[in-house]
PDB file of C-alpha atoms and ligand atoms in Angstrom:
ATOM      1  CA  MET A   1      12.924  10.798  14.167  1.00 51.00           C
ATOM      2  CA  ASN A   2      10.190   8.163  14.652  1.00 76.00           C
ATOM      3  CA  ASP A   3       8.598   9.308  11.312  1.00 94.00           C
ATOM      4  CA  CYS A   4      11.853   8.494   9.511  1.00 98.00           C
ATOM      5  CA  LEU A   5      11.609   5.816   6.780  1.00 98.00           C
ATOM      6  CA  PHE A   6      15.021   4.241   7.066  1.00 98.00           C
ATOM      7  CA  CYS A   7      14.450   4.045  11.035  1.00 98.00           C
ATOM      8  CA  LYS A   8      11.125   2.216  10.201  1.00 98.00           C
ATOM      9  CA  ILE A   9      13.130  -0.154   7.857  1.00 98.00           C
ATOM     10  CA  ILE A  10      15.703  -0.910  10.502  1.00 98.00           C
ATOM     11  CA  SER A  11      12.881  -1.701  13.024  1.00 98.00           C
ATOM     12  CA  GLY A  12      11.168  -3.852  10.446  1.00 98.00           C
ATOM     13  CA  GLU A  13       7.912  -1.623  10.449  1.00 98.00           C
ATOM     14  CA  ILE A  14       8.510  -1.310   6.778  1.00 98.00           C
ATOM     15  CA  PRO A  15       9.658  -4.531   4.903  1.00 98.00           C
ATOM     16  CA  SER A  16      13.125  -4.325   2.998  1.00 98.00           C
ATOM     17  CA  LYS A  17      15.289  -6.976   1.384  1.00 98.00           C
ATOM     18  CA  LYS A  18      18.053  -7.321   3.791  1.00 98.00           C
ATOM     19  CA  ILE A  19      21.519  -7.578   2.220  1.00 98.00           C
ATOM     20  CA  TYR A  20      23.727  -7.418   5.440  1.00 98.00           C
ATOM     21  CA  GLU A  21      23.501  -6.282   9.070  1.00 98.00           C
ATOM     22  CA  ASP A  22      25.803  -5.993  12.190  1.00 98.00           C
ATOM     23  CA  ASP A  23      25.487  -4.064  15.473  1.00 98.00           C
ATOM     24  CA  LEU A  24      25.944  -0.730  13.955  1.00 98.00           C
ATOM     25  CA  THR A  25      24.738  -0.760  10.445  1.00 98.00           C
ATOM     26  CA  TYR A  26      22.244  -2.212   8.172  1.00 98.00           C
ATOM     27  CA  ALA A  27      22.159  -2.812   4.230  1.00 98.00           C
ATOM     28  CA  PHE A  28      19.132  -3.310   2.001  1.00 98.00           C
ATOM     29  CA  ALA A  29      18.228  -3.318  -1.750  1.00 98.00           C
ATOM     30  CA  ASP A  30      17.078   0.187  -2.930  1.00 98.00           C
ATOM     31  CA  ILE A  31      13.443   0.020  -3.935  1.00 98.00           C
ATOM     32  CA  ALA A  32      13.936   1.732  -7.314  1.00 98.00           C
ATOM     33  CA  PRO A  33      17.467   0.383  -8.528  1.00 98.00           C
ATOM     34  CA  GLN A  34      19.417   2.632 -10.623  1.00 97.00           C
ATOM     35  CA  ALA A  35      21.772  -0.218 -11.606  1.00 97.00           C
ATOM     36  CA  PRO A  36      21.574  -3.976 -11.541  1.00 98.00           C
ATOM     37  CA  VAL A  37      23.044  -3.803  -8.115  1.00 98.00           C
ATOM     38  CA  HIS A  38      21.794  -1.084  -5.952  1.00 98.00           C
ATOM     39  CA  ILE A  39      22.271  -1.332  -2.220  1.00 98.00           C
ATOM     40  CA  LEU A  40      21.834   1.187   0.679  1.00 98.00           C
ATOM     41  CA  VAL A  41      24.149   1.212   3.735  1.00 98.00           C
ATOM     42  CA  ILE A  42      22.659   3.039   6.764  1.00 98.00           C
ATOM     43  CA  PRO A  43      23.759   3.387  10.509  1.00 98.00           C
ATOM     44  CA  LYS A  44      21.309   1.795  12.788  1.00 98.00           C
ATOM     45  CA  LYS A  45      21.444   5.099  14.636  1.00 98.00           C
ATOM     46  CA  HIS A  46      19.339   7.887  13.241  1.00 98.00           C
ATOM     47  CA  VAL A  47      22.008  10.399  11.665  1.00 97.00           C
ATOM     48  CA  THR A  48      20.441  12.784   9.204  1.00 96.00           C
ATOM     49  CA  GLY A  49      23.136  13.172   6.706  1.00 95.00           C
ATOM     50  CA  TRP A  50      26.749  14.433   6.091  1.00 95.00           C
ATOM     51  CA  SER A  51      25.934  17.827   7.863  1.00 92.00           C
ATOM     52  CA  ALA A  52      25.357  15.736  11.213  1.00 95.00           C
ATOM     53  CA  VAL A  53      28.440  13.447  11.073  1.00 96.00           C
ATOM     54  CA  MET A  54      30.715  15.885  12.982  1.00 96.00           C
ATOM     55  CA  GLY A  55      28.744  14.786  16.218  1.00 95.00           C
ATOM     56  CA  GLU A  56      29.278  11.147  15.172  1.00 97.00           C
ATOM     57  CA  SER A  57      32.053   8.759  16.513  1.00 97.00           C
ATOM     58  CA  ASP A  58      34.944   7.768  14.380  1.00 97.00           C
ATOM     59  CA  GLU A  59      34.011   4.162  15.280  1.00 98.00           C
ATOM     60  CA  LEU A  60      30.679   4.431  13.554  1.00 98.00           C
ATOM     61  CA  LEU A  61      31.840   6.464  10.438  1.00 98.00           C
ATOM     62  CA  ALA A  62      34.639   4.031   9.824  1.00 98.00           C
ATOM     63  CA  HIS A  63      32.372   1.117  10.347  1.00 98.00           C
ATOM     64  CA  LEU A  64      29.855   2.430   7.525  1.00 98.00           C
ATOM     65  CA  MET A  65      32.806   2.512   5.227  1.00 98.00           C
ATOM     66  CA  ARG A  66      33.888  -0.919   6.031  1.00 98.00           C
ATOM     67  CA  THR A  67      30.258  -2.290   5.763  1.00 98.00           C
ATOM     68  CA  ALA A  68      30.210  -0.683   2.246  1.00 98.00           C
ATOM     69  CA  ALA A  69      33.188  -2.693   1.310  1.00 98.00           C
ATOM     70  CA  ILE A  70      32.052  -6.009   2.832  1.00 98.00           C
ATOM     71  CA  VAL A  71      28.740  -5.689   1.186  1.00 98.00           C
ATOM     72  CA  ALA A  72      30.401  -4.881  -2.434  1.00 98.00           C
ATOM     73  CA  LYS A  73      32.475  -7.926  -1.640  1.00 98.00           C
ATOM     74  CA  GLN A  74      29.543 -10.081  -0.476  1.00 98.00           C
ATOM     75  CA  GLU A  75      27.528  -9.054  -3.554  1.00 98.00           C
ATOM     76  CA  GLY A  76      30.559 -10.144  -5.991  1.00 97.00           C
ATOM     77  CA  LEU A  77      31.414  -6.537  -7.053  1.00 98.00           C
ATOM     78  CA  GLU A  78      35.006  -6.665  -5.886  1.00 96.00           C
ATOM     79  CA  GLU A  79      36.462  -7.552  -9.227  1.00 97.00           C
ATOM     80  CA  THR A  80      34.228  -5.634 -11.735  1.00 97.00           C
ATOM     81  CA  GLY A  81      34.074  -2.536  -9.406  1.00 98.00           C
ATOM     82  CA  TYR A  82      31.351  -0.362  -8.128  1.00 98.00           C
ATOM     83  CA  ARG A  83      30.444   3.309  -7.172  1.00 98.00           C
ATOM     84  CA  ILE A  84      29.674   4.797  -3.753  1.00 98.00           C
ATOM     85  CA  VAL A  85      27.351   7.563  -3.754  1.00 98.00           C
ATOM     86  CA  SER A  86      26.010   9.646  -0.861  1.00 98.00           C
ATOM     87  CA  ASN A  87      23.832  12.683  -1.421  1.00 97.00           C
ATOM     88  CA  CYS A  88      23.530  15.644   0.982  1.00 96.00           C
ATOM     89  CA  GLY A  89      20.809  18.126   0.798  1.00 95.00           C
ATOM     90  CA  PRO A  90      18.626  19.760  -1.693  1.00 96.00           C
ATOM     91  CA  ASP A  91      21.124  20.337  -4.489  1.00 97.00           C
ATOM     92  CA  ALA A  92      22.337  16.713  -4.272  1.00 97.00           C
ATOM     93  CA  ARG A  93      18.670  15.693  -4.387  1.00 97.00           C
ATOM     94  CA  GLN A  94      18.720  13.737  -0.815  1.00 97.00           C
ATOM     95  CA  THR A  95      15.297  12.412  -0.377  1.00 98.00           C
ATOM     96  CA  VAL A  96      15.529  10.649   2.783  1.00 98.00           C
ATOM     97  CA  PRO A  97      17.170  12.484   5.816  1.00 97.00           C
ATOM     98  CA  HIS A  98      18.935   9.311   7.387  1.00 98.00           C
ATOM     99  CA  PHE A  99      22.502   8.984   6.267  1.00 98.00           C
ATOM    100  CA  HIS A 100      22.971   6.411   3.580  1.00 98.00           C
ATOM    101  CA  LEU A 101      25.534   5.334   1.172  1.00 98.00           C
ATOM    102  CA  HIS A 102      24.404   3.943  -2.110  1.00 98.00           C
ATOM    103  CA  ILE A 103      26.412   0.955  -3.561  1.00 98.00           C
ATOM    104  CA  LEU A 104      25.945   0.950  -7.434  1.00 98.00           C
ATOM    105  CA  GLY A 105      27.424  -1.721  -9.731  1.00 98.00           C
ATOM    106  CA  GLY A 106      26.898  -4.717 -11.847  1.00 98.00           C
ATOM    107  CA  LYS A 107      27.361  -2.806 -15.073  1.00 98.00           C
ATOM    108  CA  GLU A 108      29.896  -0.245 -16.409  1.00 97.00           C
ATOM    109  CA  LEU A 109      28.292   2.997 -14.947  1.00 97.00           C
ATOM    110  CA  SER A 110      28.020   6.534 -16.553  1.00 96.00           C
ATOM    111  CA  GLU A 111      31.388   8.303 -16.881  1.00 96.00           C
ATOM    112  CA  LYS A 112      29.710  11.406 -15.299  1.00 94.00           C
ATOM    113  CA  MET A 113      29.474  12.292 -11.735  1.00 90.00           C
ATOM    114  CA  ALA A 114      26.842  14.900 -12.070  1.00 88.00           C
TER     115      ALA A 114
HETATM  116  P1  LIG B   1      18.565   9.740  -1.586  1.00 58.28           P
HETATM  117  O1  LIG B   1      17.666  10.187  -2.832  1.00 58.28           O
HETATM  118  O2  LIG B   1      18.188  10.288  -0.424  1.00 58.28           O
HETATM  119  O3  LIG B   1      20.104   9.797  -2.024  1.00 58.28           O
HETATM  120  O4  LIG B   1      18.205   8.387  -1.695  1.00 58.28           O
HETATM  121  C1  LIG B   1      17.110   7.660  -1.163  1.00 58.28           C
HETATM  122  C2  LIG B   1      16.919   6.305  -1.700  1.00 58.28           C
HETATM  123  O5  LIG B   1      15.974   5.487  -1.016  1.00 58.28           O
HETATM  124  C3  LIG B   1      16.392   6.395  -3.142  1.00 58.28           C
HETATM  125  O6  LIG B   1      17.488   5.719  -4.034  1.00 58.28           O
HETATM  126  C4  LIG B   1      15.157   5.499  -2.983  1.00 58.28           C
HETATM  127  O7  LIG B   1      14.852   4.611  -4.217  1.00 58.28           O
HETATM  128  C5  LIG B   1      15.261   4.860  -1.903  1.00 58.28           C
HETATM  129  N1  LIG B   1      14.061   4.402  -1.080  1.00 58.28           N
HETATM  130  C6  LIG B   1      12.972   5.406  -0.866  1.00 58.28           C
HETATM  131  N2  LIG B   1      12.067   4.736  -0.193  1.00 58.28           N
HETATM  132  C7  LIG B   1      12.492   3.422  -0.082  1.00 58.28           C
HETATM  133  C8  LIG B   1      11.770   2.112   0.657  1.00 58.28           C
HETATM  134  O8  LIG B   1      10.674   2.300   1.069  1.00 58.28           O
HETATM  135  N3  LIG B   1      12.512   1.066   0.421  1.00 58.28           N
HETATM  136  C9  LIG B   1      13.691   1.123   0.083  1.00 58.28           C
HETATM  137  N4  LIG B   1      14.249  -0.201  -0.083  1.00 58.28           N
HETATM  138  N5  LIG B   1      14.331   2.118  -0.566  1.00 58.28           N
HETATM  139  C10 LIG B   1      13.732   3.167  -0.564  1.00 58.28           C
HETATM  140 ZN1  LIG B   2      16.221   7.508  10.670  1.00 58.28          ZN
END
């Protein structure tokens, strides 16, 4: 867990462009943006991914969703819209094993989901 990239971002060991933070969640700009706006929302607690959410509290899971909506509004995406993506495991090409929601927006996105 101490080797986790996103845990190091939360602790400040690895720098990031902070977008939003509260007691349970942290949001920051993706280092390799795939849209004009590309933000990652993560729990401060190390949760590996979707396969681990069964063990997490409803409070934390709901909080992550609410943070994504707050961040999207804060970044001016509410009117134009946005997409939330969360990859789980190898077929989805999850590369960082710390739960994260991608917020993508700022342009009309591809009509394809996969
Ligand atoms: P995944 O592929 O696991 O769904 O998403 C991981 C995301 O983390 C990718 O979009 C990637 O660009 C982003 N990422 C990887 N390393 C870093 C980093 O050091 N800093 C930031 N801000 N984003 C990162
Ligand atoms: Zn972690």
